[in-house]
Amino acid sequence: MASRCPIGRRLSICLVVLTLLATAAQSKLLLNGTDCTIREPLYNVTFDFNALSSDLNHHVTSEENGERFFFNVCDKDQPAKDNRTDPRAYLMRHGTKITLGYEPHLQLDNGRMQFSFVGEPCGNGSHYTLDIILLCSYERTPDALRVIPHTPDQCRYFIFWDTPLACQPLPTALETNRCTVRDGTNRHLYNLLPLGSANHEVPLPDGARFVVSVCKPVRYGHLTMCPPGVGVCLVNGTNYLDYGQAVPDPKIDASGRLVMEMRSKSGPCPNSLIVFECGKEEGVDTGPVYRGRKDNCTHEFVWRTSLACRDTRPCSVSNPITGTQYDLSLLANRTYTLTSRDNRTYEVGVCHIPASSHCPLDAGACEVSPKQSVGLGVISDELQYETTGAPYLLYRSGAVCDAASGRRWETRLEFICETDPVGGGRTGTIVPPIVVENGECQLVVHFETVLVCEPALMACGAYNESTIDQYVDLSPLMDSTRNYEARASGANKDLRYFLNVCRPLVPQYGLSCRGGAAACEAIFDGVTARNETTLGFPDVSLVVAGDTVLMKYLRGDPCPQDPVTNLSTTVTFHCLATAGRGTPVLVEIEHGCHYRFDWATAVICPPELTIPFEASNCSFHNPATASWMAVNDVLGELSLCDKQPVASVDYRTGSLVIRYNEKDSSNCSSTNGKRVQVPILKRGM
């Protein structure tokens, strides 16, 4: 029977007890780290955590009570404990700072790696302590920091930190694998990547246990010190044995079964075979079940999962990263008529197109003219999703496009989360689709719809780490009507950079970065963009410190200089009261892989609480921007000059807030307070 408490990326409370309260009798391997690195002796692997250092404090909020933990590790520039006054780890509780420690102590205890802090006295002769447990995660964007539930009278606290730095080196074949295989019989694509998010334990009657992981190797961790690269590991006491190396993809065997064959590196035996069976009723979390030895060499497991079922619903797909099911059937059975910028007319359908369409009988998209219609791909209801990109439909085998090569037209419909949905979005209403490419034998159309939005979108605001109670919000810069084009200096004047804030790029003709991307590089040939490169997706939260906000977009296209690294984008927002919304500026491309932009904007500036009113010329003067605004020019009908108005500037909304008193028309001896807002971003106020 498989364990119902999978270990690795999503630890549950049952494992917290088993892992964190291990007794001294269990401790067989205990090592201390130096210079933020630690070498484990079993496989001679060095874990280096220096990259976890941050110019800003890391912070995490407890979901139970809202208490906030702040800490930093591997910060070599900070003075030692005896020479510093500020702690490296502290807890904010009801406005009071509780010191949790000055120096992090790195330790490896039976596979569990952690930073430990010891802080101020807690009572009963004990001290406050903070243990930061480092968990192996192969995800490019690991889970956020997590605080283990605690009570107010508790002295010891635990934080889980998922990071690839706590993993053994990945075999090359498993770095960017998709863990998919297509059935040659009905062309169904099996995607098992969602099963690879955690280790799974399979207990044995003699007290030993198997630890199984698919798509990625077993995650190194507490009491799971398995050899590098293994997919099946037998744990027997302090022995960790290779029962098969992880493989990048499943396969269809000669009997038509969906399987993974894992062979040991330690010798011809033992090996493992995992057979995946359709299990609609059980979901994806039941885990593998041990069936015993298939022969003298191979150990067999059966894993029932809905991901092994062929008859999935048409026009639907699961996000392989989050498991969210997207169903676009609400968009089907209608004809979408589109006109491209070069005045060509197209009709497309999503998964199914009505008979009333002008397209040929089996086409899902066509170009329509008064004389004829040309099919641009055969209709299909197989919605697909790659780990980098957006859900899409692909219609192949359209009319011949290039007679010389025999190449045929194909159509790609990409579906992008609409962050500013029109009314009725959940009933199928969408923003009108846009033709973004219609050349080189391919039609690319972008659909914006809430039907492909994740339940939790990227947070477009965050608390200021320097001023704890200040919340900084970038949502005024989100633009659902246009993209921002960054200024760039350099030799190549043809390169252009397009960004949006906390949301995907708005579809536009000629810009065909992967659907859902939030940053894109393209070459402009004077007419349209070409050779588009995706620079990242909007799925990482913001970091705020002082008047600076950092926004990161990850999971871009592979970096040409380092194919195992994906392109990424970092945008640094600065407060500049005179900038209005501002414009991004490309400042560097680090190592050819990481694009860095600066963006001066008034949106994140703290409000100007008092703007002086000059009665002599009936104007407001903002010293921060050295600007004036004549009241009668914008609010002449209110006759404010003799009413002693008081004003403040709200840069987030880009408005001047004016308050004044006006006599009550029904009672001349009393007054009513009035308030009016005036847009000012374009006025430079």
CSV table of N, CA and C in Angstrom, one decimal, residues 62 163 192 276 365 535 560 585:
chain,number,residue,atom,x,y,z
A,62,SER,N,3.0,34.2,8.6
A,62,SER,CA,2.2,33.0,9.1
A,62,SER,C,0.8,33.1,8.7
A,163,THR,N,14.1,24.7,-2.4
A,163,THR,CA,15.1,25.3,-3.3
A,163,THR,C,15.9,24.2,-4.0
A,192,LEU,N,2.9,13.0,-17.6
A,192,LEU,CA,3.0,12.5,-16.2
A,192,LEU,C,3.7,13.5,-15.4
A,276,PHE,N,1.6,2.4,-15.3
A,276,PHE,CA,0.6,3.4,-15.0
A,276,PHE,C,-0.7,2.9,-15.6
A,365,ALA,N,-9.9,26.4,-39.3
A,365,ALA,CA,-9.6,27.8,-39.6
A,365,ALA,C,-9.4,28.0,-41.1
A,535,LEU,N,10.9,36.3,-22.8
A,535,LEU,CA,11.8,36.6,-21.7
A,535,LEU,C,11.2,36.3,-20.4
A,560,PRO,N,20.6,31.3,-25.2
A,560,PRO,CA,21.5,30.9,-26.3
A,560,PRO,C,22.9,30.6,-25.7
A,585,VAL,N,13.3,50.9,-19.0
A,585,VAL,CA,14.6,51.1,-19.7
A,585,VAL,C,15.4,49.9,-19.5
